[in-house]
N, CA, C and O of each residue as an XYZ file, in Angstrom:
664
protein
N     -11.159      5.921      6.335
C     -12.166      6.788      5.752
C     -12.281      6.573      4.243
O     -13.425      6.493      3.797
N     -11.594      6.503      3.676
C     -11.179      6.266      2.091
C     -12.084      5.123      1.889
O     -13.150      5.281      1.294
N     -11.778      4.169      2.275
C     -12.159      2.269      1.781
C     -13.623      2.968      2.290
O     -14.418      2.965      1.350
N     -14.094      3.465      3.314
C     -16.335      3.506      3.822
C     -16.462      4.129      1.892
O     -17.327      3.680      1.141
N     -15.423      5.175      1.448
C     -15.967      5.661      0.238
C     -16.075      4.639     -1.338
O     -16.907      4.398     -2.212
N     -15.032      4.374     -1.081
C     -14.599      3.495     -2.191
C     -15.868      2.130     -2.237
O     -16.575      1.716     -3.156
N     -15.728      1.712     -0.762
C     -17.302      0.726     -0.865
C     -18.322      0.861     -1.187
O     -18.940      0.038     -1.862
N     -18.870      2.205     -0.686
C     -20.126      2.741     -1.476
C     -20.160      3.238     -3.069
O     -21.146      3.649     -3.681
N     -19.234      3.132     -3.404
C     -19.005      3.310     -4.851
C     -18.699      2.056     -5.811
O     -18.983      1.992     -7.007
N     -18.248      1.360     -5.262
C     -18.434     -0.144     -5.341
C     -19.662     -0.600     -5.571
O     -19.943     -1.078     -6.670
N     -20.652     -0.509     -4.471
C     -21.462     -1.109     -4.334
C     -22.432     -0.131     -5.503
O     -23.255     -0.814     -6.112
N     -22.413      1.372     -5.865
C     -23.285      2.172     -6.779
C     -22.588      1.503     -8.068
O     -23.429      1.504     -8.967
N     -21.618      1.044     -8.420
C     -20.973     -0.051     -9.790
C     -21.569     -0.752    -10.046
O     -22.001     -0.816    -11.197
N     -21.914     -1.686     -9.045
C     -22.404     -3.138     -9.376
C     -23.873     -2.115     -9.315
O     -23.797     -1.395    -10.311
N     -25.046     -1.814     -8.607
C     -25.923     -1.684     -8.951
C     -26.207     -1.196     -9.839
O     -27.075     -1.722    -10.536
N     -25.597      0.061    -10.238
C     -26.408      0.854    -11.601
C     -25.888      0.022    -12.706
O     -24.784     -0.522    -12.703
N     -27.223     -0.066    -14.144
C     -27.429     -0.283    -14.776
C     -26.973     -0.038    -16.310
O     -26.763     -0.736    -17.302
N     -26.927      1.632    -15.892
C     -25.826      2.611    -17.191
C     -24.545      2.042    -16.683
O     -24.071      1.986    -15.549
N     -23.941      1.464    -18.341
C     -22.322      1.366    -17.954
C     -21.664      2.398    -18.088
O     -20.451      2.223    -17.972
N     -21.977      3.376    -18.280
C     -21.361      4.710    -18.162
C     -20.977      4.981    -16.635
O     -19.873      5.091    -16.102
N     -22.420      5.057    -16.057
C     -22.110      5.128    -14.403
C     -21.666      4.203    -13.924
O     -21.425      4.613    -12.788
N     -21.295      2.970    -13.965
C     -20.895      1.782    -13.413
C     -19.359      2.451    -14.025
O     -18.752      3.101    -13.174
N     -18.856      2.379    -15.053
C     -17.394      2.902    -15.029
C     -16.997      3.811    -14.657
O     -15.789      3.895    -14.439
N     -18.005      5.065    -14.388
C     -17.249      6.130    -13.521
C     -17.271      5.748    -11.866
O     -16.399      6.004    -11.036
N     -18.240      5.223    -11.718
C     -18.162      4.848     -9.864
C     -17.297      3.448     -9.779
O     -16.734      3.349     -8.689
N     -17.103      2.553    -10.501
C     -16.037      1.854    -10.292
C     -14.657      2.170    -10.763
O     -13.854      1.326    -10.364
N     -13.967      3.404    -11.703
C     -12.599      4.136    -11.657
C     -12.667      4.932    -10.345
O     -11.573      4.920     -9.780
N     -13.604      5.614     -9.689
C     -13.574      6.245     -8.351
C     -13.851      5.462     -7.512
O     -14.317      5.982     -6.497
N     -13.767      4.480     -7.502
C     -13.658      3.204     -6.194
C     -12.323      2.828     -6.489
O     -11.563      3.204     -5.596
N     -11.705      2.170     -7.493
C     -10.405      2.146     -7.404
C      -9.819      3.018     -6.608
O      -9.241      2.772     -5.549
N     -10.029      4.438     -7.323
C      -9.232      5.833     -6.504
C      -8.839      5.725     -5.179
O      -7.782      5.758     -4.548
N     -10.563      5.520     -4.852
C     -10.446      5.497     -3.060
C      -9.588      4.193     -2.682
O      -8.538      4.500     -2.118
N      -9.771      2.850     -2.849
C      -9.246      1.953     -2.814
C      -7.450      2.090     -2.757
O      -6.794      1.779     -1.763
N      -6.900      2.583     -3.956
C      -5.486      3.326     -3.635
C      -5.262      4.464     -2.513
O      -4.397      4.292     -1.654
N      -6.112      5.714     -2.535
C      -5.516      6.280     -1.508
C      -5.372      5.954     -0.035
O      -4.462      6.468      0.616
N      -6.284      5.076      0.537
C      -6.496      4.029      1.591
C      -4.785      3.938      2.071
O      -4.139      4.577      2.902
N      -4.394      2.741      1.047
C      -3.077      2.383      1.642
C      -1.946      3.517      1.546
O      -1.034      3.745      2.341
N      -2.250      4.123      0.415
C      -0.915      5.034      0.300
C      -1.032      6.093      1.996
O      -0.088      6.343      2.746
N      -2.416      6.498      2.160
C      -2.384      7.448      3.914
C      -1.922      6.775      4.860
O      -1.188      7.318      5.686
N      -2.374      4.941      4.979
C      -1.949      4.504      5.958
C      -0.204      4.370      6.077
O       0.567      4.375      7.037
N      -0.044      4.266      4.778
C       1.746      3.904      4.528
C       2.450      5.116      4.982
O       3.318      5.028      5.851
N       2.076      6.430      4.355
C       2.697      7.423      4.318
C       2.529      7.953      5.937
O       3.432      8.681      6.348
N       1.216      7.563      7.036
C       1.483      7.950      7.997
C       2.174      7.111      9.092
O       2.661      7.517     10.147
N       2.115      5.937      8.643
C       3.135      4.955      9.321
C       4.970      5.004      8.908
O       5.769      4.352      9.580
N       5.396      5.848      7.759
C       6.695      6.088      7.229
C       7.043      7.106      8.170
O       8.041      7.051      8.889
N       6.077      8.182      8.155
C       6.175      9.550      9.192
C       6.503      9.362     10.640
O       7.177     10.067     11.391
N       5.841      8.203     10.856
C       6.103      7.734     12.666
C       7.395      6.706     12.441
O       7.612      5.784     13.227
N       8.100      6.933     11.451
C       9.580      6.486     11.319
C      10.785      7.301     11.461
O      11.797      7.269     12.161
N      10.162      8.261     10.266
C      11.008      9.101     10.437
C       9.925     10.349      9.672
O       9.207     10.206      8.681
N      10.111     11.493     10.480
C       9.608     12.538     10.066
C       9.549     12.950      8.613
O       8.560     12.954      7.880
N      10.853     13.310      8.320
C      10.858     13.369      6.976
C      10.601     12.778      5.603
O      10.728     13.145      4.435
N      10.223     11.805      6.191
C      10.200     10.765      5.090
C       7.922     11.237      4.799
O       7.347     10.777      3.813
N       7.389     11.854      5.526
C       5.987     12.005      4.954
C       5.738     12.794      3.830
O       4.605     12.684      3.361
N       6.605     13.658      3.211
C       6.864     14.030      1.852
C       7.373     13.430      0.923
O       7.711     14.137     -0.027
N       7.580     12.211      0.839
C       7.592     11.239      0.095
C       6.552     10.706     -1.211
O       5.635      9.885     -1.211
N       7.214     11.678     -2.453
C       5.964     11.175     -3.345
C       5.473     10.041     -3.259
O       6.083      9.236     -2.555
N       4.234      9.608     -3.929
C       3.287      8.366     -3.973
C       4.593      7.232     -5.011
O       5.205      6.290     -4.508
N       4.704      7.625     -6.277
C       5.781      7.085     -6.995
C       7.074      6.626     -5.987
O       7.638      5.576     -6.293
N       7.539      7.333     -4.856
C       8.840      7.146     -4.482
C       8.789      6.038     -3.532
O       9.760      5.286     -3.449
N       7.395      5.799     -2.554
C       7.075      5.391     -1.766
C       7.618      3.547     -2.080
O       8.002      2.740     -1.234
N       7.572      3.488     -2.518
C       7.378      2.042     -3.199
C       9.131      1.708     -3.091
O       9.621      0.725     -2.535
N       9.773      2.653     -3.681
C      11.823      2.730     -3.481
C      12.014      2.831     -2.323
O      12.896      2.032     -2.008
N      11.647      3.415     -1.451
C      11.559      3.894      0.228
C      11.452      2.665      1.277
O      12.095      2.358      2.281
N      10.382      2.116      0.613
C      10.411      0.795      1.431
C      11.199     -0.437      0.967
O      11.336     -1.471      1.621
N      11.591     -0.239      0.013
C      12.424     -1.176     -0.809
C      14.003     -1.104     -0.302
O      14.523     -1.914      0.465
N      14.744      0.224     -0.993
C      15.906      0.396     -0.352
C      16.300      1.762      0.327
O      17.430      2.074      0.703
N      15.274      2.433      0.403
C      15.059      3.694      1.698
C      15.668      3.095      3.084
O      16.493      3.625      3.828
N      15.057      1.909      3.205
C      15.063      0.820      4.864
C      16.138      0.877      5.138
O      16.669      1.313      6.160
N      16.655      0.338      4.035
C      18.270     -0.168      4.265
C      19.322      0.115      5.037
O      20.135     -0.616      5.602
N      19.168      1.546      4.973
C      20.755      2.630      5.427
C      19.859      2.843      6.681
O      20.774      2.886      7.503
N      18.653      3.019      7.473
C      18.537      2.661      9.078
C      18.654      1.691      9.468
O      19.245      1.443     10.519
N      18.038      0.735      8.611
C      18.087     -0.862      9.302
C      19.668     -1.802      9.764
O      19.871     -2.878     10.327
N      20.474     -0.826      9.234
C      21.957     -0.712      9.458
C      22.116     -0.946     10.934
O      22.639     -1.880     11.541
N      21.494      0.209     11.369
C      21.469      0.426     12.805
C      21.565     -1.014     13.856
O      21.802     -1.224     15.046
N      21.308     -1.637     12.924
C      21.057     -3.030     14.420
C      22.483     -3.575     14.638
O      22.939     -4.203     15.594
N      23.077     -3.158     13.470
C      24.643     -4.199     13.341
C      25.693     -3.160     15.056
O      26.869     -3.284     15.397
N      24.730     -2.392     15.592
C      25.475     -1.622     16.876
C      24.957     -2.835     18.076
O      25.728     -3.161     18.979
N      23.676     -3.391     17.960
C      22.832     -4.165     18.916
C      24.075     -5.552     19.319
O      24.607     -5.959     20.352
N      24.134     -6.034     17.425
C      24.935     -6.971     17.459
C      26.445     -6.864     18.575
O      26.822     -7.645     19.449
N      27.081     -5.477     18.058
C      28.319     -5.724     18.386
C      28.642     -5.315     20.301
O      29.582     -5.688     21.003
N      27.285     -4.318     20.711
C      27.037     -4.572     22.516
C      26.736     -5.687     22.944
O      26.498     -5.961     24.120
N      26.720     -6.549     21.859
C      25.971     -8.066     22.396
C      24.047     -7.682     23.138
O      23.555     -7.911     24.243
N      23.657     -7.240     22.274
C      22.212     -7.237     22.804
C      20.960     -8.429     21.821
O      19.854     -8.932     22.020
N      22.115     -8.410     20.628
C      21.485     -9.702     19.944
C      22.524    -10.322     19.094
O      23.463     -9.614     18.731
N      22.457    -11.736     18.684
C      23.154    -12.527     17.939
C      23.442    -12.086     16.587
O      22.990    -11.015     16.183
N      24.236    -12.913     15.781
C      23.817    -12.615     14.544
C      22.587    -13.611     13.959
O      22.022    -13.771     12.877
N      22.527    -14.046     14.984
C      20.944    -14.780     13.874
C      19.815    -14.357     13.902
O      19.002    -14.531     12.994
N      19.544    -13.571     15.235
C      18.942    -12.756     15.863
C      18.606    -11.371     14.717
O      17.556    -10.885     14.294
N      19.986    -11.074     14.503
C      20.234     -9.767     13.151
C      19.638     -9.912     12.204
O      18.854     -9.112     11.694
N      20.017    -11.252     11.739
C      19.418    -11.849      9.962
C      18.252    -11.987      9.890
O      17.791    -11.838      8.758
N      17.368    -12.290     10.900
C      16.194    -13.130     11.114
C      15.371    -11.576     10.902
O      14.462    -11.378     10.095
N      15.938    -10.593     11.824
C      14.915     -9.128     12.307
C      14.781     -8.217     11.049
O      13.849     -7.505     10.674
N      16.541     -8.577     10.288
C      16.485     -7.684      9.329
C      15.743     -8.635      7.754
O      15.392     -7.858      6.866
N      15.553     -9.964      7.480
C      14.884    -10.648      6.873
C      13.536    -10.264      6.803
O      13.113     -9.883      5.712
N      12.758    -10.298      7.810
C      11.535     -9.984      8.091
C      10.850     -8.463      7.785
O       9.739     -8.047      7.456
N      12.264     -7.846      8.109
C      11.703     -6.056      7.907
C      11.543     -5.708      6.466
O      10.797     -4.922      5.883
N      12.736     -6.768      5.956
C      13.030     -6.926      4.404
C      11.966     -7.119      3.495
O      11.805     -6.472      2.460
N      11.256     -8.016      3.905
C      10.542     -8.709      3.409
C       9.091     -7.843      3.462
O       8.429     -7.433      2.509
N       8.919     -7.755      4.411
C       7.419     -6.606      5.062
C       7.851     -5.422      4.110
O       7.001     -5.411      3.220
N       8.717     -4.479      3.890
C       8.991     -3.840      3.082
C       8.419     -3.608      2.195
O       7.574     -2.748      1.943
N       9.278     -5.126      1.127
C       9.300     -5.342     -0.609
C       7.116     -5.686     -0.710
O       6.288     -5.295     -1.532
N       6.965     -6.619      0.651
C       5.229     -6.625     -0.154
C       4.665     -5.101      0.079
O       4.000     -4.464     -0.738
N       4.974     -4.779      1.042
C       4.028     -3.356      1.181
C       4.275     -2.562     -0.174
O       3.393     -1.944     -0.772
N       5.651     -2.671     -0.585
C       6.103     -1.975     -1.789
C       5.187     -2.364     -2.980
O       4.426     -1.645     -3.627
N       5.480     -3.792     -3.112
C       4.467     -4.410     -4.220
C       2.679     -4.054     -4.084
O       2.088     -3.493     -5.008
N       2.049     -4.434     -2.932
C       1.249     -3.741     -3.217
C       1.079     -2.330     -3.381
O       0.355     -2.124     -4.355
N       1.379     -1.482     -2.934
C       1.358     -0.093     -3.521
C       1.656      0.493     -5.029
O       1.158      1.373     -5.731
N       2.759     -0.483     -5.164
C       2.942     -0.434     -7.106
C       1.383     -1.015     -7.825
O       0.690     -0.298     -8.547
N       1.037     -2.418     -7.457
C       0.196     -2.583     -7.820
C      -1.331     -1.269     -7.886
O      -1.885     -0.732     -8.845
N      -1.557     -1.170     -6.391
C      -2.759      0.003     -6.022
C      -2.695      1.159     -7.162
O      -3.613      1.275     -7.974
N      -1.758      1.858     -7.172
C      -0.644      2.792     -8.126
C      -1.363      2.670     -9.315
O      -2.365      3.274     -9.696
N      -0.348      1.337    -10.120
C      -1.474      1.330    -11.301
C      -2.710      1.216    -11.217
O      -3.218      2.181    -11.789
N      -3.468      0.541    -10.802
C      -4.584      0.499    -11.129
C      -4.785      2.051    -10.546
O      -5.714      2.376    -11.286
N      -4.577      3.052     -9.841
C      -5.381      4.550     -9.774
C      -4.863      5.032    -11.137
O      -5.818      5.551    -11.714
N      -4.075      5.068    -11.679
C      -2.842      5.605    -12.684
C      -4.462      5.033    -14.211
O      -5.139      5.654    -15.031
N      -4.358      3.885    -13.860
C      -5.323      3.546    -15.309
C      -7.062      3.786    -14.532
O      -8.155      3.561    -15.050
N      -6.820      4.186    -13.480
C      -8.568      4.579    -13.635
C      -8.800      5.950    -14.069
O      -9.720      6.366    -14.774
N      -7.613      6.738    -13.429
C      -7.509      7.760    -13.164
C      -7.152      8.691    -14.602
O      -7.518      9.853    -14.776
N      -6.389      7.908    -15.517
C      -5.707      8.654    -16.744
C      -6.311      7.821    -17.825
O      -6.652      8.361    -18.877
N      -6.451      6.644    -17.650
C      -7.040      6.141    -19.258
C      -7.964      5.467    -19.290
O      -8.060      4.285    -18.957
N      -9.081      6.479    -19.882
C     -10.468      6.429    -20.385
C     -10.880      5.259    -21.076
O     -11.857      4.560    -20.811
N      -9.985      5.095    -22.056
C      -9.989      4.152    -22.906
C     -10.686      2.966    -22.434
O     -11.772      2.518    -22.799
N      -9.605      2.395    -21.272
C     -10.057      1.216    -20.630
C     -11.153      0.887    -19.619
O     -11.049      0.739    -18.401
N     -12.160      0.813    -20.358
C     -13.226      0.170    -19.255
C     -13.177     -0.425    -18.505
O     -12.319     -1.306    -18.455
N     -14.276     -0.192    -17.339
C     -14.733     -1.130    -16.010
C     -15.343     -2.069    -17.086
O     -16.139     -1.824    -17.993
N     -14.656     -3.352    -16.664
C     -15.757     -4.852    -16.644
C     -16.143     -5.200    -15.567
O     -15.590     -5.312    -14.473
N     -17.960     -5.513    -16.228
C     -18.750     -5.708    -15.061
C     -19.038     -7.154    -15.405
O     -19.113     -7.503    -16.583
N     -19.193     -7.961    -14.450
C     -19.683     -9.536    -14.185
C     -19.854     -9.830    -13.190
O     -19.054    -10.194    -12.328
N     -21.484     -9.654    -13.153
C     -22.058     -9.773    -11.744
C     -21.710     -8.848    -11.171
O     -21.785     -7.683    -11.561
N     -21.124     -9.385     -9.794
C     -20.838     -8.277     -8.791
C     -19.195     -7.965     -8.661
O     -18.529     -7.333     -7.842
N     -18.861     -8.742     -9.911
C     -17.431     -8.312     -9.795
C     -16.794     -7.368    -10.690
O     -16.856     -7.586    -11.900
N     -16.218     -6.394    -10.269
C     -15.554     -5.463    -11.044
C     -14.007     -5.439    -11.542
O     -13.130     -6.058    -10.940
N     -13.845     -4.915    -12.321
C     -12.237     -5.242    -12.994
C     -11.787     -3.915    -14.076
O     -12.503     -3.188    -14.765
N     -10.451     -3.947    -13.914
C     -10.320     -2.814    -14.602
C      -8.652     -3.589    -14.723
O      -8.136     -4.369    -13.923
N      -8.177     -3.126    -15.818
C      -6.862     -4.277    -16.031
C      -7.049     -5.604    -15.577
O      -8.137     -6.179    -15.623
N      -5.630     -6.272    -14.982
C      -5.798     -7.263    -14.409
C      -6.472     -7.196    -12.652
O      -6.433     -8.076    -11.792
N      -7.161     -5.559    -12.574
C      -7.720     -5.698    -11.050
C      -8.775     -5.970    -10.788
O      -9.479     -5.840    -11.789
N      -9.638     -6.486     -9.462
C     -11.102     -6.187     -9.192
C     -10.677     -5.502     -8.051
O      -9.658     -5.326     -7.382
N     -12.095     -5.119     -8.098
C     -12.567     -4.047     -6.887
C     -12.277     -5.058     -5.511
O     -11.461     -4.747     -4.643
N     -13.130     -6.373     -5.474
C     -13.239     -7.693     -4.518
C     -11.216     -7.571     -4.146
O     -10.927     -7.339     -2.972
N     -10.373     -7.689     -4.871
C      -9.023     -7.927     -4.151
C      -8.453     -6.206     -3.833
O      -7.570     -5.993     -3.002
N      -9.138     -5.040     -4.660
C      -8.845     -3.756     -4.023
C      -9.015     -3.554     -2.607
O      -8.213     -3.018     -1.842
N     -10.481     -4.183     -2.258
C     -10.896     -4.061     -1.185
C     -10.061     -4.117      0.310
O     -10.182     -3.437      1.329
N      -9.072     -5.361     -0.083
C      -7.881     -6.135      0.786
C      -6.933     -5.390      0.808
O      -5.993     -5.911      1.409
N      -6.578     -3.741      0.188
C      -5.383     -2.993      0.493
C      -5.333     -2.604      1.367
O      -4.297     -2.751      2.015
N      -6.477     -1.846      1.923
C      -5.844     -1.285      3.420
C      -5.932     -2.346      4.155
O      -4.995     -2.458      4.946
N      -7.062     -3.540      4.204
C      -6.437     -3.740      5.661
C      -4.750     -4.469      5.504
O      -3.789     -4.494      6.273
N      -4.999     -5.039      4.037
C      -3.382     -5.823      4.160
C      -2.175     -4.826      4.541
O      -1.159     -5.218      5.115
N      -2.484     -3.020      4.019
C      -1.294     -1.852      4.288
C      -1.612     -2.315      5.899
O      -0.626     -2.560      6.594
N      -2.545     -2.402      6.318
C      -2.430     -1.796      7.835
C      -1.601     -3.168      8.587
O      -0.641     -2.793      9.261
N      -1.772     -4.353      8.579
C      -0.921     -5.375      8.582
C       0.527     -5.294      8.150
O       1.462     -5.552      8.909
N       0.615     -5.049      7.318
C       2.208     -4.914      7.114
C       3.129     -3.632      7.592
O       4.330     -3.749      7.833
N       2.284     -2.193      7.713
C       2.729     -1.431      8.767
C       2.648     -1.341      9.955
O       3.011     -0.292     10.487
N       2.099     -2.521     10.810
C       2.190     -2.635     11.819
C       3.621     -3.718     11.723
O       4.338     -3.913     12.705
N       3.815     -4.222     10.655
C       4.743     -5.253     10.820
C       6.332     -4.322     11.018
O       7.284     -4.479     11.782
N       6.016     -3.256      9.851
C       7.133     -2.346      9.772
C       7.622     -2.034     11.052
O       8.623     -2.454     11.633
N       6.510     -1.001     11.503
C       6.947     -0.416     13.508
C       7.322     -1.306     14.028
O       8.101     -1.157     14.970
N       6.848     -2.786     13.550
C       7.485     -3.582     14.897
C       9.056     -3.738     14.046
O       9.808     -3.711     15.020
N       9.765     -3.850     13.095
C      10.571     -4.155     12.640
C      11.688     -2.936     13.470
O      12.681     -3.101     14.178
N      10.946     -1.656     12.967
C      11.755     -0.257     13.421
C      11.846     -0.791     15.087
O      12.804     -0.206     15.594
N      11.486     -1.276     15.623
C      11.170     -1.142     16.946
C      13.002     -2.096     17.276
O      14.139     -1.799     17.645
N      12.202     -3.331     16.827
C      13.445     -4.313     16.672
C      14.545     -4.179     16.737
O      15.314     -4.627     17.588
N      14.793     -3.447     15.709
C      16.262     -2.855     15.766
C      16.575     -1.475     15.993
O      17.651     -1.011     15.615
N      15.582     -0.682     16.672
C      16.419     -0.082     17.958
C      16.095      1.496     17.239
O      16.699      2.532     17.516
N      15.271      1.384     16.513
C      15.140      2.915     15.775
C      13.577      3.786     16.898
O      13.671      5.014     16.888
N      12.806      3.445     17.417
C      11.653      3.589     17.544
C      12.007      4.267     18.951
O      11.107      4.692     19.676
């Protein structure tokens, strides 16, 4: 729901003419653009573990980083019933590792850029053409957060799944 908003605000950026309105509808396309992944993340953390959906936006990013860690533990029980190898272990917990740290990274990234649309005025939307930018972001690679969140939390569940939490 977020990204249908954020596009149409996108798309009212590049058309209007006032850069006034082009920087307020492209800092509120960012917006939407961040909250996108942070709902999909935060409701895919929740179908992990309950508690974890109160998870500030700031924390979210540590959570998937080394939050994982102390469940993903859990598999070293798989190992020792013999239900998987240890390469089997390294390989499941590599991958979860890894799916993690990018979901993390992008969300730091998303983060700032809401953080500087959202708090500092100062910095203008640049417009060129149809591309928008605000720091080092455009709108064109904002666009790619949710579906890339929704890709990598599907990667997560399957990770939780893996080792035996799900």
């Amino acid at each position: 729901m977020m990204q249908i908003v954020a596009e149409t605000l996108e798309v009212l950026a590049i058309k209007d003419k006032d850069a006034s309105h082009s920087d307020l509808f492209g800092r509120s396309a960012f917006n939407r653009y961040y909250y996108a992944p942070f709902l999909i993340t935060r409701e895919t953390i929740s179908e992990m573990k309950s508690n974890w959906k109160g998870t500030a936006h700031a924390e979210i990013p540590n959570l998937l980083v080394k939050g994982l860690r102390k469940p993903a533990a859990a598999i070293r029980t798989q190992v020792k019933v013999g239900l998987i190898d240890h390469g089997d272990k390294s390989r499941i917990l590599g991958e979860f590792n890894s799916t993690g740290q990018e979901l993390a990274q992008l969300l730091r990234e998303a983060y700032d850029a809401r953080i500087a649309a959202d708090y500092e005025p100062e910095l203008k939307i640049h417009k060129d053409g149809n591309i928008i930018t605000l720091k080092s972001y455009s709108l064109s690679s904002a666009k790619n957060w949710p579906r890339r969140t929704r890709q990598l939390c599907s990667l997560l569940l399957r990770g939780w799944e893996d080792i035996g939490l799900a």
